[in-house]
Coordinates of C-alpha atoms and ligand atoms in Angstrom, one line a residue:
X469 CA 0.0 0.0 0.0
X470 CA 1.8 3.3 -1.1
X471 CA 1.0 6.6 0.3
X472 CA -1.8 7.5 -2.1
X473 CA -3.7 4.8 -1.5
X474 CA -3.9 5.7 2.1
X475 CA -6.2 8.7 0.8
X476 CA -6.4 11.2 3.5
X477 CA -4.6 9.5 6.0
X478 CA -1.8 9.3 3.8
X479 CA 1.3 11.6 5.5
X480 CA 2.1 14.7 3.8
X481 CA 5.9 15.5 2.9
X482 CA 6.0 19.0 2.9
X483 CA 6.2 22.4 5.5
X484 CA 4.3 24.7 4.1
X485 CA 3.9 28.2 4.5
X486 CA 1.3 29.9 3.0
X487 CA 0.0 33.7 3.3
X488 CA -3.4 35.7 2.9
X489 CA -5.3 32.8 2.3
X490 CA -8.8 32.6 0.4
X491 CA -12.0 32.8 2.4
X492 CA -15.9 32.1 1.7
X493 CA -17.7 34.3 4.3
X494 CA -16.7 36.5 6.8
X495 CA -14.3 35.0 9.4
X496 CA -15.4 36.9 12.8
X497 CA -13.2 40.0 13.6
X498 CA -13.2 38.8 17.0
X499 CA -11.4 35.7 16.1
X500 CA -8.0 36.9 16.9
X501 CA -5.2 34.5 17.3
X502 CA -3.6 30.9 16.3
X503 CA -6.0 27.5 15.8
X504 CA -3.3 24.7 16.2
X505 CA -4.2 21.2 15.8
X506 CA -1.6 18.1 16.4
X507 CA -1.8 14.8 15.1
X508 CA 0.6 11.5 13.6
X509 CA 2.2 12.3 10.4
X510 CA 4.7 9.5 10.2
X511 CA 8.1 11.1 8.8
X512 CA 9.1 8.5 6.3
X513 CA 7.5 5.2 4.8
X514 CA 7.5 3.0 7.3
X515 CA 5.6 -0.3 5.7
X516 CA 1.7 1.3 6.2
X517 CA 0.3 -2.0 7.3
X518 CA 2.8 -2.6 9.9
X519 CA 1.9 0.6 11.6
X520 CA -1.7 1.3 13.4
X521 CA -2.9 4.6 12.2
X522 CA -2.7 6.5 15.2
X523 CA 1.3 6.3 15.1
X524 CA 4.0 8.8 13.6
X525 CA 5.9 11.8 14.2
X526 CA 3.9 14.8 15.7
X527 CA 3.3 17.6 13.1
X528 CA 1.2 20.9 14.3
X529 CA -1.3 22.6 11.9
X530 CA -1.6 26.3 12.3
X531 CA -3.9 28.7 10.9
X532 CA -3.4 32.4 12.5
X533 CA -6.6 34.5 12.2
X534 CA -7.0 38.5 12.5
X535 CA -8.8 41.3 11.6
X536 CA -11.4 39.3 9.7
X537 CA -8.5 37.6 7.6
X538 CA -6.8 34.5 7.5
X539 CA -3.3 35.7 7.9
X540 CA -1.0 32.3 7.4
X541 CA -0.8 28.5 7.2
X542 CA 2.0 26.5 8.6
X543 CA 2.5 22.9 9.3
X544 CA 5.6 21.7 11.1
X545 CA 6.8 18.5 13.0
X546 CA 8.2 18.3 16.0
X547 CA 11.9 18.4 16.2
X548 CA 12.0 15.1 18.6
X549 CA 16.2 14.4 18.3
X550 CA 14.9 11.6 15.6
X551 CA 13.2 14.2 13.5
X552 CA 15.7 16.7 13.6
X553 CA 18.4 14.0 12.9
X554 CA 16.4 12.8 9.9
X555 CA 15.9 16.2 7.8
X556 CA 19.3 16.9 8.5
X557 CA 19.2 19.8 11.1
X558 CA 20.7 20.5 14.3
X559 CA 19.5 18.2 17.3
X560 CA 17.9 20.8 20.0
X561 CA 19.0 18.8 23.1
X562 CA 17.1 19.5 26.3
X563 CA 15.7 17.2 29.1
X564 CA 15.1 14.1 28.8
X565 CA 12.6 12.0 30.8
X566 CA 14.0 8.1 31.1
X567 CA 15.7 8.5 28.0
X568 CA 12.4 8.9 26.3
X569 CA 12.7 11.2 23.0
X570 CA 9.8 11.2 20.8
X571 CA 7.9 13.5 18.7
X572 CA 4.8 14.5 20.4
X573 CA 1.2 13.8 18.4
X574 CA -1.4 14.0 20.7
X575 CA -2.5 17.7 21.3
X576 CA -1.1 21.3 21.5
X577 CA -2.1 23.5 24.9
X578 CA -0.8 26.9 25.8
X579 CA 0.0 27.8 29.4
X580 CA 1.8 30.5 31.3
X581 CA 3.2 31.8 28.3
X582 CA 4.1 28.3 26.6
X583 CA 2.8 26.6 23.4
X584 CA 3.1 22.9 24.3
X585 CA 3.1 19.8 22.3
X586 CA 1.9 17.1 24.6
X587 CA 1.8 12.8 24.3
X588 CA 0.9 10.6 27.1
X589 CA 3.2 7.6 28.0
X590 CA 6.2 8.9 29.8
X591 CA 7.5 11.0 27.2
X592 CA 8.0 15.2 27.8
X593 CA 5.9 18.1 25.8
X594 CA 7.7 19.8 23.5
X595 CA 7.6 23.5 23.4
X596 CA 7.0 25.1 20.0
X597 CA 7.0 29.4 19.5
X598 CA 4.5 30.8 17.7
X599 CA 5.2 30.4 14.0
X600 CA 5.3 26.3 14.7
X601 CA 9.1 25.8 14.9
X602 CA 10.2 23.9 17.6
X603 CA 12.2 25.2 20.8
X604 CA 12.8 22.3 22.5
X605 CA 11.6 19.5 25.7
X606 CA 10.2 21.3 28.2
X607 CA 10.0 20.0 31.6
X608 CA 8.0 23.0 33.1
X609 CA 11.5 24.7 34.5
X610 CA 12.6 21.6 35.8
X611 CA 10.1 21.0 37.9
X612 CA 8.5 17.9 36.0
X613 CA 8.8 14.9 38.2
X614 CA 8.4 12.5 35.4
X615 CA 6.6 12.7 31.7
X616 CA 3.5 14.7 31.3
X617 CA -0.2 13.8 29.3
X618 CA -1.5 13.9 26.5
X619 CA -4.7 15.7 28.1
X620 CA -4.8 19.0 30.8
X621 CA -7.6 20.7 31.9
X622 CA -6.8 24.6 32.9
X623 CA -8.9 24.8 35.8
X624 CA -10.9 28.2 35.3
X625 CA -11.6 29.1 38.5
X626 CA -7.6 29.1 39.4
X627 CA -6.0 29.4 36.3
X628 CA -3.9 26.5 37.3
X629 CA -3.3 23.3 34.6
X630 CA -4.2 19.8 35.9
X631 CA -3.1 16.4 33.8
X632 CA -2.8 12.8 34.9
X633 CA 0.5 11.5 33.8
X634 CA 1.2 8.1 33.1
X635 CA 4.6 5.9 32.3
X636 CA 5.2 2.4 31.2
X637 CA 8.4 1.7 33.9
X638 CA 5.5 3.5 36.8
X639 CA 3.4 1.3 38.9
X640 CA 1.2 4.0 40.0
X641 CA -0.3 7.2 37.8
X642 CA 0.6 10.7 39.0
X643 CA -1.3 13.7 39.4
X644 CA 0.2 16.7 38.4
X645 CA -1.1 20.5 39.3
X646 CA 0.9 23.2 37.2
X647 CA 1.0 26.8 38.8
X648 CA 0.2 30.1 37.0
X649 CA 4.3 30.3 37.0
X650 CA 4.6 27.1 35.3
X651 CA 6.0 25.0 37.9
X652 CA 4.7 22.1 38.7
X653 CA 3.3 22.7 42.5
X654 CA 1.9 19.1 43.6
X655 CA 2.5 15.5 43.1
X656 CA 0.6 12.7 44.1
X657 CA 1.3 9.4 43.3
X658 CA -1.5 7.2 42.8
X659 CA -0.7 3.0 42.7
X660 CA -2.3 1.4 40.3
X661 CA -2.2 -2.2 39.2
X662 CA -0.7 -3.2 35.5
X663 CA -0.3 -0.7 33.5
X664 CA -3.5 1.4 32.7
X665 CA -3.6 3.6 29.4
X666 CA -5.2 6.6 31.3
X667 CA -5.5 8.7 28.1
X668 CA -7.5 11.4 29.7
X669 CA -9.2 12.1 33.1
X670 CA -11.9 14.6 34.5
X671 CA -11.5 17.6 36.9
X672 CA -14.4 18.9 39.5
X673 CA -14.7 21.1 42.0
X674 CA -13.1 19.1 44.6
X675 CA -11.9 16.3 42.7
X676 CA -10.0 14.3 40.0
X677 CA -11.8 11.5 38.5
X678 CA -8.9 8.9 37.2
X679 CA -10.0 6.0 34.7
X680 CA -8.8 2.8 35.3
X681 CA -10.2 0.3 32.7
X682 CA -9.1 -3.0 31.3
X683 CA -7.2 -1.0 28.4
X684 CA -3.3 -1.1 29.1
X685 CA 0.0 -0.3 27.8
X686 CA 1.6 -3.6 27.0
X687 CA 4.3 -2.7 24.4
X688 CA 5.5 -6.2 24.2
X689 CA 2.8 -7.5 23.6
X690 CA 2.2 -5.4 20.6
X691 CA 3.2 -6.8 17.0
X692 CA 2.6 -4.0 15.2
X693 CA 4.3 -1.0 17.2
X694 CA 0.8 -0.4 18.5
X695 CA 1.4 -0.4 22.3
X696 CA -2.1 -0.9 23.6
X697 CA -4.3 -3.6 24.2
X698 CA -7.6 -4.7 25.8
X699 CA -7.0 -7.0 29.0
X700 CA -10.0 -9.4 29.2
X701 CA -10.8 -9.7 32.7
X702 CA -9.2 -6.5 34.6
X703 CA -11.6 -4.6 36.6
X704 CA -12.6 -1.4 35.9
X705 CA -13.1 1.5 38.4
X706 CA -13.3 5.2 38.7
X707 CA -10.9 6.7 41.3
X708 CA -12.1 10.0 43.2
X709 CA -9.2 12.1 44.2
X710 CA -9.5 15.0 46.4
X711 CA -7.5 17.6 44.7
X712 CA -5.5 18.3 47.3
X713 CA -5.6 14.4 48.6
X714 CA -3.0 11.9 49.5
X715 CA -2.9 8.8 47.2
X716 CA -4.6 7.0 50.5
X717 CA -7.3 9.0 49.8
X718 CA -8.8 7.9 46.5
X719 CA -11.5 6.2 46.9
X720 CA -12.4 3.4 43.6
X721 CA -15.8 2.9 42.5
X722 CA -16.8 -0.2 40.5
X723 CA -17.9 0.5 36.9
X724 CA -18.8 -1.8 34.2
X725 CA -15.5 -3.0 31.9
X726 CA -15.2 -0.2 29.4
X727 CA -12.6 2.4 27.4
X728 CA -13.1 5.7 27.9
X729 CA -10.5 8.1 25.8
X730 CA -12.0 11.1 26.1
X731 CA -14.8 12.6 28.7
X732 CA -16.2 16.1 28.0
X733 CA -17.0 17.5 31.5
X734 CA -17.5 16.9 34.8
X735 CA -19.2 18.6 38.1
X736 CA -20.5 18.0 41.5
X737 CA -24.1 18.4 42.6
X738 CA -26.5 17.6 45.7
X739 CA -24.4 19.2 48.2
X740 CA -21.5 17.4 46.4
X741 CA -23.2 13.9 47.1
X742 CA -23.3 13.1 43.4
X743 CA -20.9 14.1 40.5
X744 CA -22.0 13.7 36.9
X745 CA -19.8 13.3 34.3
X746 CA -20.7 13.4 30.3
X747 CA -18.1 11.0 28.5
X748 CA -17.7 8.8 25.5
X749 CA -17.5 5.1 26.3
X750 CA -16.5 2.5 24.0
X751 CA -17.9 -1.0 25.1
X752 CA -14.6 -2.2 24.2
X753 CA -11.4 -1.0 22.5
X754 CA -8.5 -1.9 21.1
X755 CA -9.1 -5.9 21.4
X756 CA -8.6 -6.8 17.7
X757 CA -6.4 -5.8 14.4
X758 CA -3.7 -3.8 15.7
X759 CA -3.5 -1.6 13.0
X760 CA -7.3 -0.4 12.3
X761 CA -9.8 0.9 15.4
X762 CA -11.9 -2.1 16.6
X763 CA -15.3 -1.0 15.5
X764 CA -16.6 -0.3 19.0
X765 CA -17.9 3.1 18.9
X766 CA -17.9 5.2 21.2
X767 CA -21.4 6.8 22.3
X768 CA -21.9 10.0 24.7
X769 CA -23.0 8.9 27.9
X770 CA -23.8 11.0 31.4
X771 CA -22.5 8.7 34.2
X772 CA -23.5 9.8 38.1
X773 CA -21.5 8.9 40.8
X774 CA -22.5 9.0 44.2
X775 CA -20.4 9.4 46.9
X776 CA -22.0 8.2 49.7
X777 CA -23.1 4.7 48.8
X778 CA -20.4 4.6 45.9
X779 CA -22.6 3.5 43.0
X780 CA -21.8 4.4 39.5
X781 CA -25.3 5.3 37.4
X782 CA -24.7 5.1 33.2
X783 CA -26.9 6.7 31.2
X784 CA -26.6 6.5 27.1
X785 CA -27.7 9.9 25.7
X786 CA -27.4 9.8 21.8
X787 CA -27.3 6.8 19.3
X788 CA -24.8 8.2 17.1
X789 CA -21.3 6.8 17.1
X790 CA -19.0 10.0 18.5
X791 CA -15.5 10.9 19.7
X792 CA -13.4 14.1 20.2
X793 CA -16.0 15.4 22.6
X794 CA -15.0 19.1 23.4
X795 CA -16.7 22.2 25.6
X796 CA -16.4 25.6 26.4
X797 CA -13.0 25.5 28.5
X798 CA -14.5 28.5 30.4
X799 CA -17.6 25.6 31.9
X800 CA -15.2 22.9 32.7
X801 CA -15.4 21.6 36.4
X802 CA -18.5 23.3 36.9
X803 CA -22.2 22.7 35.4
X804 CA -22.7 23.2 31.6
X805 CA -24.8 22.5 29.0
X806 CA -23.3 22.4 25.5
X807 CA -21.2 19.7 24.1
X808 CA -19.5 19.3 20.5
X809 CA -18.0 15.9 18.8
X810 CA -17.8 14.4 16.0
X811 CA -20.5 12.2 14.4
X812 CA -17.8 9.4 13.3
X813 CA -18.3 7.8 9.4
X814 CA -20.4 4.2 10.7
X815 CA -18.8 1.5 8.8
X816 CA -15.4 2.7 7.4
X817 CA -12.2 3.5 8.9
X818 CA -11.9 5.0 11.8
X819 CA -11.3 8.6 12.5
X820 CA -13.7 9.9 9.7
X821 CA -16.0 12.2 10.8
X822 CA -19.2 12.5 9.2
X823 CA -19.9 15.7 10.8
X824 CA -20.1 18.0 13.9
X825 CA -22.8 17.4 16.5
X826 CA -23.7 20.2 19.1
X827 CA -25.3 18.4 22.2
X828 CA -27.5 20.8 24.8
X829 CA -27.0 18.1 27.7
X830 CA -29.3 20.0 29.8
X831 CA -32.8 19.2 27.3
X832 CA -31.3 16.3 25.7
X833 CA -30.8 18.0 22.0
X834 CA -28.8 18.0 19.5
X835 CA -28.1 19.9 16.0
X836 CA -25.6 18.5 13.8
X837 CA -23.6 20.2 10.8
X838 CA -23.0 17.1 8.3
X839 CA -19.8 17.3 5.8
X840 CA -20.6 15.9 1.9
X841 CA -20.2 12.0 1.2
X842 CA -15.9 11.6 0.8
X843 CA -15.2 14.5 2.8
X844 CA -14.1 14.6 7.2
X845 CA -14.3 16.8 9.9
X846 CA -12.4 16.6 13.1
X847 CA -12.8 17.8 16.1
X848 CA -14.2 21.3 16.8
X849 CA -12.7 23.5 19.4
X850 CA -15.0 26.3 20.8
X851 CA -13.8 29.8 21.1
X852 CA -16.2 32.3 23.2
X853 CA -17.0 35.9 21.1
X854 CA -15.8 37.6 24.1
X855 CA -14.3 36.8 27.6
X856 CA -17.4 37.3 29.4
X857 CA -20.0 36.1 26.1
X858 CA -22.9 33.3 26.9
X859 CA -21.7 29.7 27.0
X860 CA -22.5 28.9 23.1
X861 CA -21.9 32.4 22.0
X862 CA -19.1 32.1 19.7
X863 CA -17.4 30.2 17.2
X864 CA -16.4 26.2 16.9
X865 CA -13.7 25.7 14.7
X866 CA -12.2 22.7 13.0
X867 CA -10.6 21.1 10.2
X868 CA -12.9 19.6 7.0
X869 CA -11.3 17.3 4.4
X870 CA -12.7 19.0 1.0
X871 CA -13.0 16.3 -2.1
X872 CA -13.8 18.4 -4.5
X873 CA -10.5 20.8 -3.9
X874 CA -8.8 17.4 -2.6
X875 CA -7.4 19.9 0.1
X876 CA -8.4 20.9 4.0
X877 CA -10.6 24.2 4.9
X878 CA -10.7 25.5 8.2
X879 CA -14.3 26.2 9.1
X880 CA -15.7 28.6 11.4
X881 CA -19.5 27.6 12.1
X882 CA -21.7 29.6 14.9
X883 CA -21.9 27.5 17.4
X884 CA -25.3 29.1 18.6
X885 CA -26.4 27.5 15.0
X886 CA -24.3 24.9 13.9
X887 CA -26.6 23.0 11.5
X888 CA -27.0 26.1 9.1
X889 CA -23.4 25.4 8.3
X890 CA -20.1 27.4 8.2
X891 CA -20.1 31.4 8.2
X892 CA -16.3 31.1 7.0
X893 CA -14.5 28.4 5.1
X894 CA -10.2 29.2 5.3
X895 CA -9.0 27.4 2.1
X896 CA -5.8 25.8 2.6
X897 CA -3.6 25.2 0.0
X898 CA -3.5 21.6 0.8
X899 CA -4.6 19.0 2.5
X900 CA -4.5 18.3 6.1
X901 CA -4.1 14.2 7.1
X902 CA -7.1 13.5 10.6
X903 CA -5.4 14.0 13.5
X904 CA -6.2 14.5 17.7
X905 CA -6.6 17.5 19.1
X906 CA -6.3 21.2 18.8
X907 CA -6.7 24.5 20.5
X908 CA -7.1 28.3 19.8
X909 CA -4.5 30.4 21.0
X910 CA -6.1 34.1 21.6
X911 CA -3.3 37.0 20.5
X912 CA -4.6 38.4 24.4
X913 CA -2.9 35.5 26.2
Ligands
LIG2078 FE1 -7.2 12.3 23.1

């Protein structure tokens, strides 16, 4: 199988650069700043069937947005040492986490004044300026015990960065809390039995909410590089962490075996009895092929825990077949209502998104924006119209695979109406492979 017939997930070869580019619409004038999206984009041909999809060198998309115009496109990898080494270039050097160098591919946050590419699995973030090239590992001024997340939740209320770190030589998972200075300011070790792929994990009020399911990291036991794999049999529980708690602390309620990558939001109600948290759970993942997804979808669920008799209530909440569920990252912690993810492609391979769904989890709604049949979306990030503007006042943005230019837009839909469709398309001049995750980076920050 050669690169072409990969079709969009094919890697591309080039760094682009690309200025004033072509828009249908009118891209917001409040829209002010850098949309940056990370994903795989393996750096030479590696045999494609020996590789699962999700694999490869970390490149970051960038589109930087202003004064109603779509100022630049970039796309760079990461200079890992393996990257740099192999187009040629000086090796950047830096810190070093077990001897673990790799390109991050996972997802791209910005904190206290640094644009961070982030992977999960023991492995440090790398920090990139703000035109895409790469400065170099950053272990948050030395004060990173370990290697970091893919996932991190800036906690709104302190303006402090959260993540659940994870490491294939750790038997426990670790609990980092970043200050505003970027240093990490707490540590807490949590044990944990085997090797648990804790992709993501959810932040309240008072608590983190760690996933331990029968998903693990067992690289030697993978044939095809792909390091993860279903463990018939493991438990599954949900650990409840004070924030400020000692691992002794946690307390591990039962759930029913089950992957979760990727929850959306959680928060505490009834006196802070109960917590409710919206999530997508795959009945079961990675437990097949090695090198295509398993063809259990994930669907969005609300799960309630209550914390006095320590029961775990699942409710499923939409039929379609979602993933990359995202909210406003002013609501997370605390009660919200809208959700975004996207409606995957039933049937073919994963990672294709058929379109854009916008979930009111308070009424039980939903309006969807659909892509035409051969195109993708991925996930959409919401950006608020202004600091202090209603929860779904402002823009979700994300990329769409166009088959009729063959090439990527960027689209801008309001996300107070996301069925009627894009009010600005960003043409890029060429295409952008599916990744993970993304973020807006405001010019104000
Ligand atoms: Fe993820």
């Amino acid at each position: 199988m050669t690169g072409a017939d990969r079709g969009l997930f094919a890697p591309v070869h080039d760094e682009i650069t690309a200025f004033d580019l072509p828009v249908t619409g009118r891209l917001p004038e409040s829209l002010r700043g850098r949309y940056l999206r990370n994903g795989p984009n393996p750096l030479t041909g590696d045999e494609p069937a020996a590789r699962h999809w999700s694999g490869g060198e970390g490149m970051i998309h960038g589109v930087r947005l202003r004064n109603g115009r779509a100022e630049w496109y970039r796309n760079r990898w990461i200079r890992s040492d393996d990257v740099a080494g192999r187009l040629g270039e000086k090796l950047l050097h830096g810190p070093r986490h077990l001897g673990t160098d790799c390109a991050p591919n996972s997802h791209v946050q910005f904190f206290a004044g640094h644009c961070l590419a982030l992977v999960e699995g023991g492995a440090l973030p790398y920090e990139i300026d703000s035109e895409l090239f790469t400065i170099g590992p950053f272990d948050f001024h030395g004060t990173l015990p370990g290697g970091f997340a893919a996932h991190s939740v800036v906690d709104p209320r302190t303006g402090e960065l959260h993540a659940v770190a994870y490491c294939w030589a750790w038997p426990y998972v670790q609990h980092l809390v970043v200050g505003t200075d970027g240093c990490v300011r707490r540590r807490v070790d949590v044990p944990v039995a085997g090797r648990p792929m804790m992709h993501d994990f959810s932040l309240t009020e008072h608590h983190v909410l760690l996933y331990d399911l029968p998903v693990v990291l067992a690289p030697e036991r993978g044939r095809t590089g792909f390091p993860y794999t279903w463990e018939p049999g493991r438990p599954a529980r949900l650990g409840v962490l004070p924030r400020e708690g000692r691992a002794a602390d946690v307390r591990w309620l039962e759930v029913e075996p089950c992957c979760v990558l990727h929850p959306v939001n959680a928060y505490e109600h009834d006196g802070g009895r109960c917590v409710t948290i919206h999530l997508v759970r795959h009945e079961r993942l990675f437990d097949g092929s090695r090198t295509a997804p398993d063809g259990h979808r994930g669907r969005l669920e609300s799960w309630t825990a209550d914390l006095v008799t320590g029961t775990v209530r699942r409710q499923q909440l939409d039929d379609r077949a979602v993933e990359f569920p995202r909210a406003d990252p002013r609501r997370l912690t605390g009660p919200y209502r809208y959700a975004y993810a996207v409606h995957e492609r039933e049937g073919g391979r994963g990672g294709l998104g058929a379109g854009l769904v916008k979930f009111d989890v308070l009424r039980g709604t939903s309006e969807e924006f659909r892509v035409p049949p051969g195109g993708d979306i991925g996930e959409g990030v919401f950006v608020p119209a202004a600091a202090d503007a209603a929860e779904d006042d402002g823009w979700v943005l994300a990329f769409t695979y166009e088959p009729a230019r063959a090439a990527t837009d960027l689209v801008v839909l309001a996300a107070q109406d996301v069925a009627a469709g894009p009010v600005a398309r960003v043409h890029l001049p060429v295409r952008v492979p599916p990744g993970f995750h993304g973020n807006w980076v405001p010019d104000d920050v």
